[in-house]
Short mmCIF file of C-alpha atoms in Angstrom, two decimals:
data_model
loop_
_atom_site.label_atom_id
_atom_site.label_comp_id
_atom_site.label_asym_id
_atom_site.label_seq_id
_atom_site.Cartn_x
_atom_site.Cartn_y
_atom_site.Cartn_z
CA UNK A 7 158.21 86.09 3.98
CA UNK A 8 159.12 84.85 0.50
CA UNK A 9 158.69 81.20 -0.22
CA UNK A 10 161.72 80.98 -2.44
CA UNK A 11 164.69 83.28 -2.94
CA UNK A 12 164.93 82.73 -6.68
CA UNK A 13 164.90 80.33 -9.62
CA UNK A 14 162.02 77.86 -9.91
CA UNK A 15 160.32 76.41 -6.83
CA UNK A 16 160.20 72.63 -7.11
CA UNK A 17 158.01 70.76 -4.62
CA UNK A 18 160.30 67.90 -3.60
CA UNK A 19 158.17 66.56 -0.78
CA UNK A 20 159.15 62.93 -0.42
CA UNK A 21 157.12 60.04 0.78
CA UNK A 22 158.98 57.30 2.72
CA UNK A 23 157.92 54.12 4.39
CA UNK A 24 159.79 53.80 7.65
CA UNK A 25 159.70 50.55 9.60
CA UNK A 26 158.85 51.10 13.26
CA UNK A 27 158.22 47.86 15.16
CA UNK A 28 157.46 46.24 11.82
CA UNK A 29 154.68 48.69 11.13
CA UNK A 30 155.18 50.94 8.02
CA UNK A 31 154.68 54.62 8.78
CA UNK A 32 154.22 57.12 5.97
CA UNK A 33 156.34 60.24 6.33
CA UNK A 34 156.00 63.32 4.18
CA UNK A 35 159.16 65.35 4.12
CA UNK A 36 159.96 68.80 2.74
CA UNK A 37 162.88 71.15 2.53
CA UNK A 38 162.93 74.13 4.98
CA UNK A 39 162.10 76.41 2.04
CA UNK A 40 159.15 74.31 0.96
CA UNK A 41 157.85 74.70 4.49
CA UNK A 42 157.62 78.44 3.76
CA UNK A 43 160.71 79.39 5.70
CA UNK A 44 163.44 81.26 3.81
CA UNK A 45 167.06 81.45 4.98
CA UNK A 46 168.94 84.60 4.06
CA UNK A 47 168.44 87.04 1.20
CA UNK A 48 170.28 85.65 -1.87
CA UNK A 49 168.25 83.66 -4.40
CA UNK A 50 168.84 79.96 -4.71
CA UNK A 51 169.80 78.11 -7.85
CA UNK A 52 167.13 76.20 -9.82
CA UNK A 53 167.75 73.02 -7.83
CA UNK A 54 168.77 74.68 -4.56
CA UNK A 55 171.63 72.19 -4.47
CA UNK A 56 175.39 71.92 -4.93
CA UNK A 57 174.56 70.59 -8.38
CA UNK A 58 173.53 74.04 -9.42
CA UNK A 59 177.27 74.65 -9.80
CA UNK A 60 177.88 73.70 -13.46
CA UNK A 61 179.62 70.35 -13.86
CA UNK A 62 179.21 69.17 -10.27
CA UNK A 63 177.64 65.70 -9.86
CA UNK A 64 176.47 63.83 -6.75
CA UNK A 65 175.73 60.17 -6.24
CA UNK A 66 174.49 57.94 -3.38
CA UNK A 67 174.45 54.29 -2.44
CA UNK A 68 172.09 53.58 0.48
CA UNK A 69 172.33 50.33 2.45
CA UNK A 70 169.43 49.20 4.67
CA UNK A 71 169.23 45.61 5.74
CA UNK A 72 168.02 43.61 8.75
CA UNK A 73 166.29 44.39 12.01
CA UNK A 74 166.60 43.68 15.67
CA UNK A 75 169.62 42.84 17.81
CA UNK A 76 173.14 43.76 16.73
CA UNK A 77 175.20 40.91 15.37
CA UNK A 78 178.64 42.45 14.88
CA UNK A 79 179.75 42.03 11.32
CA UNK A 80 176.31 41.05 10.07
CA UNK A 81 173.83 43.80 10.87
CA UNK A 82 171.42 45.50 11.09
CA UNK A 83 172.83 47.77 8.36
CA UNK A 84 171.94 51.46 8.18
CA UNK A 85 174.70 53.16 6.24
CA UNK A 86 175.94 54.18 2.81
CA UNK A 87 178.23 56.37 0.75
CA UNK A 88 177.80 59.75 -0.99
CA UNK A 89 180.15 61.09 -3.59
CA UNK A 90 180.77 64.53 -5.02
CA UNK A 91 182.44 64.78 -8.44
CA UNK A 92 183.67 68.37 -8.98
CA UNK A 93 183.79 68.14 -12.79
CA UNK A 94 184.27 65.65 -15.58
CA UNK A 95 187.88 64.44 -16.05
CA UNK A 96 188.98 66.15 -12.83
CA UNK A 97 192.29 64.19 -12.94
CA UNK A 98 193.42 66.10 -16.03
CA UNK A 99 191.46 69.25 -15.30
CA UNK A 100 192.06 69.81 -11.56
CA UNK A 101 190.10 72.27 -9.49
CA UNK A 102 191.57 74.71 -6.96
CA UNK A 103 190.63 73.64 -3.44
CA UNK A 104 191.09 74.67 0.18
CA UNK A 105 189.98 73.29 3.51
CA UNK A 106 189.35 74.18 7.13
CA UNK A 107 189.07 72.00 10.19
CA UNK A 108 186.91 73.55 12.93
CA UNK A 109 187.46 70.61 15.29
CA UNK A 110 189.56 67.67 14.36
CA UNK A 111 188.07 64.67 16.19
CA UNK A 112 187.62 62.72 13.02
CA UNK A 113 189.17 62.39 9.57
CA UNK A 114 189.05 63.58 6.05
CA UNK A 115 191.80 61.80 4.17
CA UNK A 116 193.76 63.55 1.50
CA UNK A 117 193.79 66.98 3.06
CA UNK A 118 197.60 67.11 3.39
CA UNK A 119 198.02 66.88 -0.39
CA UNK A 120 195.27 69.46 -0.97
CA UNK A 121 197.04 71.77 1.47
CA UNK A 122 200.33 71.26 -0.29
CA UNK A 123 199.21 71.29 -3.95
CA UNK A 124 196.24 73.68 -3.67
CA UNK A 125 194.01 71.57 -5.87
CA UNK A 126 191.62 68.61 -5.93
CA UNK A 127 192.01 65.95 -8.58
CA UNK A 128 189.47 63.22 -7.78
CA UNK A 129 185.96 62.75 -6.35
CA UNK A 130 185.11 63.36 -2.68
CA UNK A 131 183.54 60.47 -0.77
CA UNK A 132 181.50 60.61 2.46
CA UNK A 133 180.80 57.54 4.58
CA UNK A 134 180.85 56.13 8.12
CA UNK A 135 183.98 56.08 10.28
CA UNK A 136 185.07 52.46 10.12
CA UNK A 137 184.24 52.17 6.42
CA UNK A 138 186.54 55.00 5.36
CA UNK A 139 189.49 52.74 4.25
CA UNK A 140 187.24 50.49 2.12
CA UNK A 141 185.48 53.51 0.60
CA UNK A 142 188.97 54.87 -0.25
CA UNK A 143 189.70 51.61 -2.03
CA UNK A 144 186.50 52.07 -4.02
CA UNK A 145 187.51 55.56 -5.17
CA UNK A 146 190.93 54.20 -6.18
CA UNK A 147 189.40 51.29 -8.12
CA UNK A 148 187.14 53.71 -10.01
CA UNK A 149 189.99 56.10 -10.72
CA UNK A 150 192.21 53.21 -11.98
CA UNK A 151 189.46 52.24 -14.43
CA UNK A 152 189.22 55.81 -15.66
CA UNK A 153 192.98 56.37 -15.79
CA UNK A 154 194.83 53.12 -16.23
CA UNK A 155 198.29 54.74 -16.13
CA UNK A 156 197.89 55.70 -12.46
CA UNK A 157 200.65 54.12 -10.43
CA UNK A 158 202.50 52.94 -13.57
CA UNK A 159 203.53 55.80 -15.75
CA UNK A 160 201.36 58.42 -14.01
CA UNK A 161 201.06 59.66 -10.43
CA UNK A 162 199.40 57.75 -7.61
CA UNK A 163 196.55 59.24 -5.64
CA UNK A 164 195.44 59.73 -2.01
CA UNK A 165 191.59 59.71 -2.10
CA UNK A 166 189.51 62.22 -0.14
CA UNK A 167 187.18 60.33 2.20
CA UNK A 168 185.33 62.11 4.99
CA UNK A 169 183.77 60.13 7.81
CA UNK A 170 181.06 60.45 10.46
CA UNK A 171 180.10 57.90 13.11
CA UNK A 172 176.74 56.07 12.47
CA UNK A 173 177.25 53.33 14.98
CA UNK A 174 174.18 54.19 17.10
CA UNK A 175 171.95 52.93 14.26
CA UNK A 176 174.37 50.84 12.17
CA UNK A 177 176.56 47.72 12.56
CA UNK A 178 179.66 49.80 11.97
CA UNK A 179 182.02 46.91 12.64
CA UNK A 180 180.62 45.18 9.57
CA UNK A 181 182.01 47.84 7.27
CA UNK A 182 179.20 47.04 4.89
CA UNK A 183 179.96 49.65 2.23
CA UNK A 184 181.95 47.82 -0.41
CA UNK A 185 184.15 49.01 -3.25
CA UNK A 186 181.27 48.11 -5.61
CA UNK A 187 178.93 50.39 -3.63
CA UNK A 188 181.37 53.25 -4.06
CA UNK A 189 181.71 52.59 -7.78
CA UNK A 190 177.91 52.46 -8.04
CA UNK A 191 177.60 55.87 -6.40
CA UNK A 192 180.26 57.30 -8.76
CA UNK A 193 178.75 55.75 -11.89
CA UNK A 194 175.23 56.89 -11.02
CA UNK A 195 176.24 60.44 -9.96
CA UNK A 196 174.19 63.11 -11.72
CA UNK A 197 173.94 66.84 -11.96
CA UNK A 198 170.25 66.89 -11.17
CA UNK A 199 168.17 66.93 -8.00
CA UNK A 200 169.87 65.43 -4.98
CA UNK A 201 168.18 63.03 -2.59
CA UNK A 202 168.47 64.42 0.91
CA UNK A 203 168.11 63.18 4.49
CA UNK A 204 168.43 59.51 5.38
CA UNK A 205 170.26 58.53 2.18
CA UNK A 206 173.82 57.60 1.18
CA UNK A 207 176.37 58.55 3.80
CA UNK A 208 173.52 60.13 5.81
CA UNK A 209 171.51 56.90 6.26
CA UNK A 210 172.59 56.36 9.87
CA UNK A 211 173.38 59.93 10.94
CA UNK A 212 171.62 62.02 13.60
CA UNK A 213 171.72 65.72 14.26
CA UNK A 214 170.47 67.88 17.13
CA UNK A 215 168.75 64.87 18.68
CA UNK A 216 166.75 64.18 15.48
CA UNK A 217 167.48 62.17 12.38
CA UNK A 218 170.11 63.97 10.30
CA UNK A 219 172.09 63.11 7.18
CA UNK A 220 172.55 64.67 3.75
CA UNK A 221 171.45 68.24 3.09
CA UNK A 222 172.21 70.69 0.30
CA UNK A 223 171.50 74.25 -0.76
CA UNK A 224 172.78 76.89 -3.21
CA UNK A 225 172.92 80.59 -3.80
CA UNK A 226 173.26 82.68 -6.95
CA UNK A 227 174.90 86.09 -6.69
CA UNK A 228 173.48 89.13 -8.53
CA UNK A 229 175.24 89.93 -11.77
CA UNK A 230 176.62 93.03 -10.14
CA UNK A 231 178.51 90.69 -7.74
CA UNK A 232 179.62 88.41 -10.57
CA UNK A 233 176.62 86.11 -10.91
CA UNK A 234 178.55 83.24 -9.42
CA UNK A 235 176.91 80.08 -8.02
CA UNK A 236 177.76 78.74 -4.59
CA UNK A 237 176.58 75.33 -3.53
CA UNK A 238 176.92 73.40 -0.24
CA UNK A 239 176.40 69.77 0.65
CA UNK A 240 176.57 68.52 4.24
CA UNK A 241 176.51 65.24 6.10
CA UNK A 242 174.97 66.38 9.44
CA UNK A 243 175.72 64.19 12.42
CA UNK A 244 176.29 66.89 15.02
CA UNK A 245 174.67 68.94 17.74
CA UNK A 246 172.57 68.39 20.86
CA UNK A 247 168.83 68.82 21.05
CA UNK A 248 169.11 71.75 23.45
CA UNK A 249 171.28 73.63 20.97
CA UNK A 250 169.10 73.55 17.90
CA UNK A 251 168.32 77.10 16.72
CA UNK A 252 166.39 78.09 13.62
CA UNK A 253 166.15 81.75 12.52
CA UNK A 254 167.55 82.69 15.92
CA UNK A 255 164.85 80.79 17.84
CA UNK A 256 165.75 77.94 20.25
CA UNK A 257 163.78 74.92 19.16
CA UNK A 258 164.23 72.41 22.01
CA UNK A 259 161.33 73.67 24.23
CA UNK A 260 158.92 72.98 21.37
CA UNK A 261 159.90 69.37 20.88
CA UNK A 262 159.91 68.09 24.45
CA UNK A 263 157.45 65.28 23.57
CA UNK A 264 159.82 63.84 20.92
CA UNK A 265 162.29 61.58 22.68
CA UNK A 266 165.93 62.35 21.91
CA UNK A 267 168.21 59.35 21.28
CA UNK A 268 170.86 58.49 23.81
CA UNK A 269 173.86 60.67 23.03
CA UNK A 270 176.89 58.35 23.22
CA UNK A 271 179.23 60.38 21.03
CA UNK A 272 179.94 64.05 20.32
CA UNK A 273 178.97 63.95 16.64
CA UNK A 274 180.48 65.44 13.46
CA UNK A 275 179.62 67.31 10.31
CA UNK A 276 181.15 67.31 6.88
CA UNK A 277 180.65 70.43 4.73
CA UNK A 278 181.47 70.42 0.97
CA UNK A 279 181.39 73.77 -0.86
CA UNK A 280 181.50 74.16 -4.60
CA UNK A 281 181.49 77.30 -6.67
CA UNK A 282 182.20 78.48 -10.20
CA UNK A 283 183.67 81.72 -8.91
CA UNK A 284 187.35 81.85 -10.05
CA UNK A 285 189.05 81.44 -6.65
CA UNK A 286 192.49 80.34 -5.57
CA UNK A 287 193.30 77.79 -2.93
CA UNK A 288 194.07 80.60 -0.53
CA UNK A 289 190.73 82.20 -1.13
CA UNK A 290 188.90 78.89 -0.88
CA UNK A 291 190.37 78.35 2.58
CA UNK A 292 188.84 81.65 3.56
CA UNK A 293 185.52 80.61 2.06
CA UNK A 294 185.67 77.32 3.95
CA UNK A 295 186.15 79.18 7.26
CA UNK A 296 182.92 81.20 6.60
CA UNK A 297 180.82 78.03 6.54
CA UNK A 298 181.34 77.87 10.28
CA UNK A 299 179.10 80.92 10.66
CA UNK A 300 176.24 79.08 8.93
CA UNK A 301 176.98 76.07 11.14
CA UNK A 302 176.88 78.24 14.25
CA UNK A 303 173.54 79.77 13.22
CA UNK A 304 171.94 76.35 13.71
CA UNK A 305 173.20 76.23 17.30
CA UNK A 306 176.25 73.98 17.54
CA UNK A 307 179.37 75.03 19.38
CA UNK A 308 181.90 72.67 17.77
CA UNK A 309 182.16 70.31 20.73
CA UNK A 310 185.46 68.90 22.01
CA UNK A 311 184.79 65.45 20.51
CA UNK A 312 183.25 66.69 17.24
CA UNK A 313 184.82 66.22 13.87
CA UNK A 314 183.91 69.28 11.76
CA UNK A 315 185.66 69.26 8.37
CA UNK A 316 185.07 71.71 5.49
CA UNK A 317 186.36 71.40 1.96
CA UNK A 318 185.80 74.03 -0.74
CA UNK A 319 186.58 73.83 -4.45
CA UNK A 320 186.18 76.05 -7.48
CA UNK A 321 185.38 75.04 -11.07
CA UNK A 322 186.16 78.58 -12.23
CA UNK A 323 189.67 77.57 -13.38
CA UNK A 324 191.48 74.53 -14.68
CA UNK A 325 194.81 73.41 -13.27
CA UNK A 326 196.28 71.16 -15.96
CA UNK A 327 197.85 67.78 -15.32
CA UNK A 328 201.57 68.01 -16.21
CA UNK A 329 201.30 70.93 -18.65
CA UNK A 330 203.84 71.04 -21.48
CA UNK A 331 204.31 74.77 -21.10
CA UNK A 332 206.18 76.12 -18.10
CA UNK A 333 203.39 78.55 -17.24
CA UNK A 334 199.61 78.62 -17.42
CA UNK A 335 196.99 81.35 -16.80
CA UNK A 336 194.24 81.56 -14.24
CA UNK A 337 191.48 84.15 -13.79
CA UNK A 338 191.39 85.18 -10.18
CA UNK A 339 188.65 87.14 -8.41
CA UNK A 340 190.00 90.10 -6.51
CA UNK A 341 189.77 89.64 -2.76
CA UNK A 342 187.78 92.85 -2.34
CA UNK A 343 184.86 91.17 -4.14
CA UNK A 344 184.80 88.11 -1.81
CA UNK A 345 182.24 89.38 0.68
CA UNK A 346 179.12 88.36 -1.28
CA UNK A 347 180.58 84.88 -1.63
CA UNK A 348 181.23 84.76 2.10
CA UNK A 349 177.63 85.73 2.77
CA UNK A 350 176.27 83.23 0.29
CA UNK A 351 178.29 80.40 1.87
CA UNK A 352 176.89 81.24 5.33
CA UNK A 353 173.32 81.15 4.00
CA UNK A 354 173.74 77.97 1.99
CA UNK A 355 175.43 76.14 4.80
CA UNK A 356 172.68 77.04 7.29
CA UNK A 357 169.97 75.94 4.84
CA UNK A 358 171.76 72.75 3.90
CA UNK A 359 171.91 71.69 7.60
CA UNK A 360 168.27 72.50 8.10
CA UNK A 361 167.36 70.56 4.91
CA UNK A 362 169.24 67.54 6.26
CA UNK A 363 166.90 67.68 9.25
CA UNK A 364 163.60 68.38 7.51
CA UNK A 365 164.23 65.87 4.69
CA UNK A 366 165.43 63.03 6.94
CA UNK A 367 163.05 60.25 7.84
CA UNK A 368 162.72 58.31 11.11
CA UNK A 369 165.08 55.39 11.22
CA UNK A 370 165.05 52.33 13.52
CA UNK A 371 168.42 50.60 13.53
CA UNK A 372 170.40 48.07 15.51
CA UNK A 373 169.06 46.93 18.90
CA UNK A 374 165.88 48.81 18.20
CA UNK A 375 167.62 52.19 18.43
CA UNK A 376 165.25 54.77 17.00
CA UNK A 377 165.98 58.29 15.86
CA UNK A 378 162.89 60.32 15.01
CA UNK A 379 162.66 62.84 12.16
CA UNK A 380 162.01 66.35 13.31
CA UNK A 381 158.26 67.04 13.17
CA UNK A 382 157.47 69.54 10.43
CA UNK A 383 154.13 70.98 11.44
CA UNK A 384 155.49 72.63 14.61
CA UNK A 385 158.22 74.29 12.46
CA UNK A 386 155.59 75.81 10.24
CA UNK A 387 153.57 77.14 13.11
CA UNK A 388 156.57 78.48 15.03
CA UNK A 389 158.57 80.02 12.22
CA UNK A 390 156.37 81.19 9.38
CA UNK A 391 155.30 84.30 11.33
CA UNK A 392 158.97 85.34 11.30
#
């Protein structure tokens, strides 16, 4: 089995100190590919991240404060915000976009306008459920600073904010992510390596009975298929322990000694897809739907109470802001060449979810609630033979 599908192999094992009963525990985390487990057949980009798509930037603000019993409105705090900027000056150089909702127990604001207009014109923000309105305010504040005419002589905006519930670990009533935290994530967003796991919007998330959070992966198509880059970023907060499947193998029997947290909610997942393939909004909706196959490969069924939202965008064309000419031109990939992109999205989605699990660290939150990171050594022993 190949260690890496392509590009350069960067060892991004991270060392974290996690507070468990006031005792620091050193955790070494690796991506699923660094564990020696390859997903799919297409090569990855150099970073194996959504930032392999040229122009895409990602930023986090992570908030961790306090320990012990929950004091509503004060803490403990285990939350954050993650932002995805599709390209520089996206207000004036809009990107085609399309979405799909697998199960709608949740919210991703701004989708009605994307559905109507067929494009995305501002950053995407991910956060916890009760913080979504304040995070939207932060995106608006940042946009007003970049484009002072908004709401005066220019259009207004409806920010895209996708939420998942982190209230098992976090004082969600406190709505601790501020506008300044959102602005910080946007200002610090970069096109480089992305921190994964228990960071940003993923700080308080759990998935398949383990610690979840932010994960990312990418694929590069062969030149014969266009050479396009497809990147995926997820905020994984979904699934039950008994459902977890990796490379077709049920994992739950092998982790019976790791206590699963009390499952009080159904969970959710946010999937963001970026590509430089020249796709239309209609085609991007089709691409977004294919991410559900990668999601299903990890075991989930899209539960009744789950919020599973997928948004795809393409940097392969520019939709101008109030063009002076009555027409403009776009390059559009023929539908008959979409199949490799569909396959790449499935692979990258599956791997991004697994990276969210393998890169996440154990977190102890409010009222002593603990969510353990998935143990890595059993994964190596179980899966490398395959």
